[in-house]
mmCIF file of C-alpha atoms in Angstrom:
data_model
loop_
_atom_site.group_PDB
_atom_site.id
_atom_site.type_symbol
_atom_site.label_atom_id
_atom_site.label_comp_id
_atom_site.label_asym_id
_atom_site.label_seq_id
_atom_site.Cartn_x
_atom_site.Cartn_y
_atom_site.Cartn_z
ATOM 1 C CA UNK A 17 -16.232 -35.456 -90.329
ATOM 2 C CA UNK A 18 -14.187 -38.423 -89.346
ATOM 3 C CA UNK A 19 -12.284 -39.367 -93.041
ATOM 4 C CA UNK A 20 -9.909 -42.699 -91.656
ATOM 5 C CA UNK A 21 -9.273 -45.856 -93.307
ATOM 6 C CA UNK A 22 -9.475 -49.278 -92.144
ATOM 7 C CA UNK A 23 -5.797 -49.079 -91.460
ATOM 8 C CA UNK A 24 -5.377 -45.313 -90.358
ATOM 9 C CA UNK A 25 -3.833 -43.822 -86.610
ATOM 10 C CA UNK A 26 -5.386 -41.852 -84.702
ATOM 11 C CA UNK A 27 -4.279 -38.126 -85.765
ATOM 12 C CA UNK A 28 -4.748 -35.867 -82.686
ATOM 13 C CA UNK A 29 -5.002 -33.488 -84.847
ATOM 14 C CA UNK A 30 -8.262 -34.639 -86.454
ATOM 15 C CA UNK A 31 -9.931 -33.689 -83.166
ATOM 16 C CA UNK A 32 -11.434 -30.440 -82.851
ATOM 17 C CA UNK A 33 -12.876 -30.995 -79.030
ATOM 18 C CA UNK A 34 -9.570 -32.060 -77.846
ATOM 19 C CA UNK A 35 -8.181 -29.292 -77.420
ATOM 20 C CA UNK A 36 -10.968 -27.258 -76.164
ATOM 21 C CA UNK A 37 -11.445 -25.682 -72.525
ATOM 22 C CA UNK A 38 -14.147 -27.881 -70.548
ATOM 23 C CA UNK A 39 -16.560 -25.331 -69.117
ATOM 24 C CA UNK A 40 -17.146 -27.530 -66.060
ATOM 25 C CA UNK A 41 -14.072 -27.127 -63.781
ATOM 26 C CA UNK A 42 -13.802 -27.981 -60.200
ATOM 27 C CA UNK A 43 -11.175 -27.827 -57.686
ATOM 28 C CA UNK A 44 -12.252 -31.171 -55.771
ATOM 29 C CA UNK A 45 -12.270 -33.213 -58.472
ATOM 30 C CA UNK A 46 -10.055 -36.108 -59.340
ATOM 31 C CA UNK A 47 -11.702 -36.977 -63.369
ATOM 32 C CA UNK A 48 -9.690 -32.950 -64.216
ATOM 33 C CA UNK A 49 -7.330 -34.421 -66.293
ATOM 34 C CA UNK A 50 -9.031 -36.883 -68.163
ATOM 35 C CA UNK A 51 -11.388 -34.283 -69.497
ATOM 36 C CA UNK A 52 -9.842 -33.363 -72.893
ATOM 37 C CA UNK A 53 -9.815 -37.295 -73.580
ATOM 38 C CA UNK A 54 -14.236 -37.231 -72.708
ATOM 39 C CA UNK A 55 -14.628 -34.437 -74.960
ATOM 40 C CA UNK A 56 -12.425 -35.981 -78.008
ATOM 41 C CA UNK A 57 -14.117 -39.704 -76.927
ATOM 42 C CA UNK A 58 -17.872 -38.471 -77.735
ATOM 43 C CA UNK A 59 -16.546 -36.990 -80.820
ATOM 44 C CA UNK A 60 -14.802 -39.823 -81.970
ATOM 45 C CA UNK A 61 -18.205 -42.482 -80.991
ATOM 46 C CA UNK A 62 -21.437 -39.481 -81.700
ATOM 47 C CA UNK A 63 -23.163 -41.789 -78.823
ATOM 48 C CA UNK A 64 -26.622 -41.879 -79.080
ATOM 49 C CA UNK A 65 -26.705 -42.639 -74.869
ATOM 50 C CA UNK A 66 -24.757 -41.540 -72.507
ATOM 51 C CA UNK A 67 -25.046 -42.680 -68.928
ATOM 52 C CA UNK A 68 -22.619 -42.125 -66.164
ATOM 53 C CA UNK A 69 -22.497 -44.141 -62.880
ATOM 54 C CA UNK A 70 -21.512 -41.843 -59.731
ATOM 55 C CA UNK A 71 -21.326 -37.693 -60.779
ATOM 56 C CA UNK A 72 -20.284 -35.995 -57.749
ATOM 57 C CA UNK A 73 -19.490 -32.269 -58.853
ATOM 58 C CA UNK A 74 -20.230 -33.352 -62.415
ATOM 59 C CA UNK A 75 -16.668 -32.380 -64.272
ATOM 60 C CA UNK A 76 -16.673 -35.679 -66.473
ATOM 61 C CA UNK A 77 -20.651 -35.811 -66.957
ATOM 62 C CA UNK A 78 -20.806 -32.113 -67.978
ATOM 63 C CA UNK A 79 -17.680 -32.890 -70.334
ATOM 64 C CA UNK A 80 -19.350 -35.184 -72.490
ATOM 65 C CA UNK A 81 -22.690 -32.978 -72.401
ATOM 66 C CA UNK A 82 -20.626 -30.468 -74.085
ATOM 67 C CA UNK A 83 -19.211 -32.475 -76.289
ATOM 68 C CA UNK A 84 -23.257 -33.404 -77.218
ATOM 69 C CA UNK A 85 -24.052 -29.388 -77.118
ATOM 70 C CA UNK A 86 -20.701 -28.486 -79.330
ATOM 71 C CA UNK A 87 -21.472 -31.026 -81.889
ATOM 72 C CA UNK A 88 -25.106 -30.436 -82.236
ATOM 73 C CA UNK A 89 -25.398 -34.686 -81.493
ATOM 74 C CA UNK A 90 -28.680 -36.015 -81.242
ATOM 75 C CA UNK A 91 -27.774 -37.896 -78.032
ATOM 76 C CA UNK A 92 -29.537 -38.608 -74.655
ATOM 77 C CA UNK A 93 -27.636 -38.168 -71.867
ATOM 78 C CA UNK A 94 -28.359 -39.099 -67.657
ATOM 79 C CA UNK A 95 -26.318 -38.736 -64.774
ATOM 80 C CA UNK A 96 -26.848 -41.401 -61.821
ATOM 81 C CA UNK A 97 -26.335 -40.275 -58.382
ATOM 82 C CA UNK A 98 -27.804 -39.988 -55.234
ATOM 83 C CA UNK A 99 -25.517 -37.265 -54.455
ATOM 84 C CA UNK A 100 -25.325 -38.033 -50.752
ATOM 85 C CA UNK A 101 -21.508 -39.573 -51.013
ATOM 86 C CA UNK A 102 -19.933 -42.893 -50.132
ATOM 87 C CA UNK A 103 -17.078 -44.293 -48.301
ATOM 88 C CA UNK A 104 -14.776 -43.316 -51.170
ATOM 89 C CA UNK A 105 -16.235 -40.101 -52.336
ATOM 90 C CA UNK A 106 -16.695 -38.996 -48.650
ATOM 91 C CA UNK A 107 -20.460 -37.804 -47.527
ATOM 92 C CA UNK A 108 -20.811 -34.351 -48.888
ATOM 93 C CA UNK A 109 -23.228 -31.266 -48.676
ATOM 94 C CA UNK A 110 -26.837 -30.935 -50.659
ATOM 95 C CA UNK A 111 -24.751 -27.629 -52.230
ATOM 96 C CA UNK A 112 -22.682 -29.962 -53.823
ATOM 97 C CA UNK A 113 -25.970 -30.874 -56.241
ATOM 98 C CA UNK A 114 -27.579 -27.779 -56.063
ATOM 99 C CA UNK A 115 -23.848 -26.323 -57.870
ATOM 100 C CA UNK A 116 -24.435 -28.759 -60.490
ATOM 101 C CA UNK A 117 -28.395 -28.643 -60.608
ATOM 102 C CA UNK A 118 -27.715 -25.069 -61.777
ATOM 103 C CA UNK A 119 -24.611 -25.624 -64.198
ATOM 104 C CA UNK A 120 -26.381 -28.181 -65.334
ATOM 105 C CA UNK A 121 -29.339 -26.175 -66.713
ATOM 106 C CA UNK A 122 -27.497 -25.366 -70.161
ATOM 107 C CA UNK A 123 -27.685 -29.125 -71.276
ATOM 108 C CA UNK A 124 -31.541 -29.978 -70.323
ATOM 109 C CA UNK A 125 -32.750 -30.424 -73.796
ATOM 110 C CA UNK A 126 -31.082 -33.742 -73.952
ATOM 111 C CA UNK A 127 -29.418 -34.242 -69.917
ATOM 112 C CA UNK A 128 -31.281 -35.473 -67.200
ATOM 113 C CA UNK A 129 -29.414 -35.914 -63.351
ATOM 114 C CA UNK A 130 -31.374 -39.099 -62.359
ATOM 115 C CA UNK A 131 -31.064 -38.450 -58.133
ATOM 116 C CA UNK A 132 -31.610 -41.629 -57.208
ATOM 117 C CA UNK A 133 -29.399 -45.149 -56.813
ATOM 118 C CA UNK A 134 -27.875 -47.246 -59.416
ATOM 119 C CA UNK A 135 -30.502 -50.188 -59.245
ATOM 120 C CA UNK A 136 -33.503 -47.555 -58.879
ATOM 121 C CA UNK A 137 -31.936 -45.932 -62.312
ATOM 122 C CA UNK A 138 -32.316 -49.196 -64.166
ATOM 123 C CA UNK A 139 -36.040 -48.684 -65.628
ATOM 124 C CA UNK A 140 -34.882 -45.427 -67.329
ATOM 125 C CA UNK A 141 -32.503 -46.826 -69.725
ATOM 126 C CA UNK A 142 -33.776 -49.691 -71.940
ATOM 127 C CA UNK A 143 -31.553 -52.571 -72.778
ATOM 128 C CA UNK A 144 -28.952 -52.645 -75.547
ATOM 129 C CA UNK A 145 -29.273 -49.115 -75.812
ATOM 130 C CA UNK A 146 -26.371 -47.846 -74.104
ATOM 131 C CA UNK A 147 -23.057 -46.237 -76.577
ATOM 132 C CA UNK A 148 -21.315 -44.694 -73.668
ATOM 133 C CA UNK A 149 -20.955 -45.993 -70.044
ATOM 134 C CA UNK A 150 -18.892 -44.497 -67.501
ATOM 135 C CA UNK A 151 -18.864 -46.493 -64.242
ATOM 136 C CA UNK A 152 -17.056 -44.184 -61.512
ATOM 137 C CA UNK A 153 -19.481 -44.975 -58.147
ATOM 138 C CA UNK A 154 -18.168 -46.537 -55.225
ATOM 139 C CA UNK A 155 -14.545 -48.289 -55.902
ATOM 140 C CA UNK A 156 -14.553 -51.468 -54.048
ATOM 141 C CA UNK A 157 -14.080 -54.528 -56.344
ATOM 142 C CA UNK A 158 -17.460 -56.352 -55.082
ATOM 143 C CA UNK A 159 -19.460 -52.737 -56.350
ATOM 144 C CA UNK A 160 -17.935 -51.762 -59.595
ATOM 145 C CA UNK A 161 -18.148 -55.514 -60.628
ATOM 146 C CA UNK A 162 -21.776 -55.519 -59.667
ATOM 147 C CA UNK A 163 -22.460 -51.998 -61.685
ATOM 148 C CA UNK A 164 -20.303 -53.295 -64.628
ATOM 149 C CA UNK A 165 -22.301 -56.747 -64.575
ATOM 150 C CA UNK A 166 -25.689 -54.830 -63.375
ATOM 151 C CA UNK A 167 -25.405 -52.488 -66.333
ATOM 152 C CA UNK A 168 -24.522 -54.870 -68.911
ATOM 153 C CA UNK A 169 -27.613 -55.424 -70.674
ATOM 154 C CA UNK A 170 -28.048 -51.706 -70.871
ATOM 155 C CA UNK A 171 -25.074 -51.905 -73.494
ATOM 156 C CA UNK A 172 -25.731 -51.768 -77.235
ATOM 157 C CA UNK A 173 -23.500 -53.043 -79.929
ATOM 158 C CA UNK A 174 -21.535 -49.948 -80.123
ATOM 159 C CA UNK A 175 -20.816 -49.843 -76.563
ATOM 160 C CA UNK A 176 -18.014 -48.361 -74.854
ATOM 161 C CA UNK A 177 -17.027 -48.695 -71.201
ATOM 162 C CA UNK A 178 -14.868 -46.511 -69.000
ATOM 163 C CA UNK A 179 -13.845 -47.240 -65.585
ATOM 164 C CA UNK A 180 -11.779 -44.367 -63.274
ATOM 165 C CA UNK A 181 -9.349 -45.143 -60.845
ATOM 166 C CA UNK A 182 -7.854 -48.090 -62.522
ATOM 167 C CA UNK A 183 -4.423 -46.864 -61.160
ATOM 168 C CA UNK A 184 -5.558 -46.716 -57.506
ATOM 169 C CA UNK A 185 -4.697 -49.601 -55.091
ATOM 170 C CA UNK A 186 -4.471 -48.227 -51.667
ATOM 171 C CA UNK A 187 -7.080 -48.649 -49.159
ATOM 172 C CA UNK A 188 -10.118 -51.399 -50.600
ATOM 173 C CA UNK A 189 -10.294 -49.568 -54.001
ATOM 174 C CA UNK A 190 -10.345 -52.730 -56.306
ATOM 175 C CA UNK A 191 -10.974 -51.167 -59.930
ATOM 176 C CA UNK A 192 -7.384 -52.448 -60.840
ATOM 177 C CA UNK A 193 -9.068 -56.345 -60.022
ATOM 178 C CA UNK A 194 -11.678 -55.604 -62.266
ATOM 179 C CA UNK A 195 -9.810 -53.742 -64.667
ATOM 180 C CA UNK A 196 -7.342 -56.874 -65.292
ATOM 181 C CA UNK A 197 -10.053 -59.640 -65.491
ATOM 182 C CA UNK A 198 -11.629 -57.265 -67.858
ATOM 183 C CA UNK A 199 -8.881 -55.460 -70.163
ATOM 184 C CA UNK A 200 -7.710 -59.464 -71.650
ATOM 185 C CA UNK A 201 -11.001 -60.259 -73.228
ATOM 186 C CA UNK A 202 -12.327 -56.901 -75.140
ATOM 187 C CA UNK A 203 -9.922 -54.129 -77.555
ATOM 188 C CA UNK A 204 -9.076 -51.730 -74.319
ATOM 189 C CA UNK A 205 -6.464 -49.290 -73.650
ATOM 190 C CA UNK A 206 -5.699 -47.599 -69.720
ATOM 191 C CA UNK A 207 -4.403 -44.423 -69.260
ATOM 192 C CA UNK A 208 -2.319 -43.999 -65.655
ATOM 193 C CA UNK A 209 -2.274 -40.196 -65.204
ATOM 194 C CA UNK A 210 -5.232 -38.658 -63.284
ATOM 195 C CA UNK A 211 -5.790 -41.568 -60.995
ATOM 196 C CA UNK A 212 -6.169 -44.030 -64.058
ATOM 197 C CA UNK A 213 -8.981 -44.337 -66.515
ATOM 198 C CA UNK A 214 -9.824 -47.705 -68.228
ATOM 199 C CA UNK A 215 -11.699 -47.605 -71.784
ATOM 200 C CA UNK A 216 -13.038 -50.915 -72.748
ATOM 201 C CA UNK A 217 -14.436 -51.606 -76.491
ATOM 202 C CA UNK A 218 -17.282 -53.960 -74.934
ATOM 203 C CA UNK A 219 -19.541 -53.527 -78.351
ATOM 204 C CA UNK A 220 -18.480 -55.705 -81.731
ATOM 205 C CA UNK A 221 -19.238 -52.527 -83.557
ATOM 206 C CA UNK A 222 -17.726 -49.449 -82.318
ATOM 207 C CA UNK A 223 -17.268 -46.975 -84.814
ATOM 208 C CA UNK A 224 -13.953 -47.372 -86.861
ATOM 209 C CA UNK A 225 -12.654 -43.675 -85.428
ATOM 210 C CA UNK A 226 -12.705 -45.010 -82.291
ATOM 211 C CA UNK A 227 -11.116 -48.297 -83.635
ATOM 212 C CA UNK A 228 -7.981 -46.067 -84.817
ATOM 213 C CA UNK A 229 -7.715 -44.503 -81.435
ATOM 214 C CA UNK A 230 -7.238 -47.927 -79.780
ATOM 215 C CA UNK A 231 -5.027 -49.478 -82.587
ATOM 216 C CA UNK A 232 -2.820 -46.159 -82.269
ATOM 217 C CA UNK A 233 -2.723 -45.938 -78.422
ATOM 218 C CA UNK A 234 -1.960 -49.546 -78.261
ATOM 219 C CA UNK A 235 1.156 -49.953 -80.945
ATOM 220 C CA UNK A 236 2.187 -46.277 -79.258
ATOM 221 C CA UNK A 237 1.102 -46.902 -75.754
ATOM 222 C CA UNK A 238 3.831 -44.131 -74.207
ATOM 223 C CA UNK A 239 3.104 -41.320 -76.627
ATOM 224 C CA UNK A 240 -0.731 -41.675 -76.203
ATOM 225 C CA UNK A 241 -0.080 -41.542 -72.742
ATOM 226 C CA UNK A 242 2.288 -38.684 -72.743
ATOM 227 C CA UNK A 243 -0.290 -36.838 -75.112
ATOM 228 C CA UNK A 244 -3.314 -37.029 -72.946
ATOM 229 C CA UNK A 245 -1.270 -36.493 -69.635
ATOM 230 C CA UNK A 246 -0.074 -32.887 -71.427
ATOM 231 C CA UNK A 247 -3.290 -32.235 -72.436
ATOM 232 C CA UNK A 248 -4.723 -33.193 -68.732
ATOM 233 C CA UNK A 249 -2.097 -31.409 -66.913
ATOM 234 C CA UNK A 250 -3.120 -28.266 -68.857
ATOM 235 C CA UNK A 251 -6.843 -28.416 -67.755
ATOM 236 C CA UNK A 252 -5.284 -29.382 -63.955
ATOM 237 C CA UNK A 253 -3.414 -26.305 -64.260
ATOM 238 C CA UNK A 254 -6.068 -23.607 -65.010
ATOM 239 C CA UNK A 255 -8.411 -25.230 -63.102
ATOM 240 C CA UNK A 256 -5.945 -24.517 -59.955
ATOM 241 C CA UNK A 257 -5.283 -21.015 -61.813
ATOM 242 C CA UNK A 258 -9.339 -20.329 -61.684
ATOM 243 C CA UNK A 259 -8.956 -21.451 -57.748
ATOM 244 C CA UNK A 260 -6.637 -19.097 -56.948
ATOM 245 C CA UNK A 261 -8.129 -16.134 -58.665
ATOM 246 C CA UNK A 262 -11.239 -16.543 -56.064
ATOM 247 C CA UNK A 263 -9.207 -16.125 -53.170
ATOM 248 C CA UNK A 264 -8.104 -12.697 -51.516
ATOM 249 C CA UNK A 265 -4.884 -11.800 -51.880
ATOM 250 C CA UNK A 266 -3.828 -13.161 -48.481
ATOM 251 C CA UNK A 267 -5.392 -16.498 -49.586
ATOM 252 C CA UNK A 268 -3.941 -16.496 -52.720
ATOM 253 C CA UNK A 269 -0.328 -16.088 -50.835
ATOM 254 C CA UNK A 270 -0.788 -18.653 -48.237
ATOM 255 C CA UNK A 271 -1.773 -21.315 -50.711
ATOM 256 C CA UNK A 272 1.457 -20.337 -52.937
ATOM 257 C CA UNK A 273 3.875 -20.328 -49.898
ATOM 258 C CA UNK A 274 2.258 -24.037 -49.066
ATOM 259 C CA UNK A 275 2.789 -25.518 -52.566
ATOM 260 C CA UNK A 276 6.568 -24.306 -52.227
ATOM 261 C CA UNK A 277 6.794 -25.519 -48.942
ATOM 262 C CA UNK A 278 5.654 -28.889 -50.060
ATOM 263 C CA UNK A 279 8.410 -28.631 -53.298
ATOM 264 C CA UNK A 280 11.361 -27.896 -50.683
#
């Protein structure tokens, strides 16, 4: 149990989940690094909803379900996707959900994978009942504005927002718009490795362990960074480790001769 003051930092240490192994890996995805941060966030805010915005393979949405499982949390939990792909994500194989579908079955006493768009989701989740959003669908400015604005009334008082790819800029990815009209007007903090994640404090009542994580991470901005980025990189790392150890031999040689190439 969370023991800080009014004026206490965030203690990395305090955090038993941040340093554990996510048990959702997956070579193809980009959220890998950000992973130890989901599983530390949902222990710092015990949501009581959780609702993520775009899922893909599932590696962020099955990081804060373990969080849920770990910590015995009485929390709801729904994944919104229609799992057929966008411009950004690329159109991708039903095999794609069916891998989740059946990963997924450890966390259906409180998970549900809503199939189905955004808008369509809506009905499911009443208003002002929302602790933890994570908007990561399709990246254009004109689309995450309309999910962040969409979603809105779905948020409770103790809301928290987080927005991936807030570092990306090529192409028409326009989370970095957003992300600066945004970031001025609520207590927020962005992390740049991993593509860029942006956590937003949109509630007036988050809970105060989460308040010391953005009071720290804000007088500290380069050592929170460095912190997470370590911690990310590690996760990145056996992630590619678990890769390899799939492939033959021949496989595993080609891929290693490639990477060294690409160092030269």
């Amino acid at each position: 149990m969370y023991h800080g003051s009014v004026c206490a930092e965030f203690n990395p240490l305090d955090w038993q989940l941040l340093y554990r192994s996510p048990e959702r890996l997956h070579k193809k995805s980009s959220w890998t690094e950000h992973t130890p941060f989901a599983l530390a966030l949902v222990e710092m805010l015990h949501p009581r909803t959780i609702v993520e915005l775009g899922t893909q393979h599932g590696v962020s949405y099955c990081a804060f379900c373990q969080a849920v499982a770990e910590l015995k949390l009485p929390t709801r939990c729904y994944a919104v996707d229609t799992w057929l792909g966008d411009a950004h994500a690329h159109h991708y194989r039903e095999s794609v959900y069916l891998d989740l579908h059946k990963f997924h079955r450890r966390y259906e006493a409180f998970s549900t994978l809503l199939r189905m768009t955004f808008d369509q989701a809506l009905p499911h989740i009443p208003n002002s009942s929302v602790d933890l959003l994570h908007i990561d669908g399709l990246h254009t400015y004109d689309a995450v504005k309309t999910d962040y604005e969409t979603w809105r009334p779905k948020l409770s008082d103790r809301a928290v927002v987080l927005f991936h790819d807030t570092m990306e800029t090529q192409r028409d990815f326009g989370v970095h718009r957003l992300w600066a009209e945004l970031s001025p007007n609520f207590p927020s903090f962005n992390f740049e490795h991993g593509h860029g994640l942006g956590i937003l404090a949109v509630g007036t009542q988050t809970p105060p362990a989460f308040q010391d994580f953005l009071r720290t991470a804000n007088a500290k901005p380069a050592a929170t960074r460095a912190l997470f980025a370590a911690l990310g990189r590690r996760v990145l790392l056996e992630t590619e480790k678990r890769w390899l150890n799939q492939k033959s031999p021949v496989q595993r040689a080609l891929t290693v001769f490639k990477s060294k190439s690409l160092l030269r």
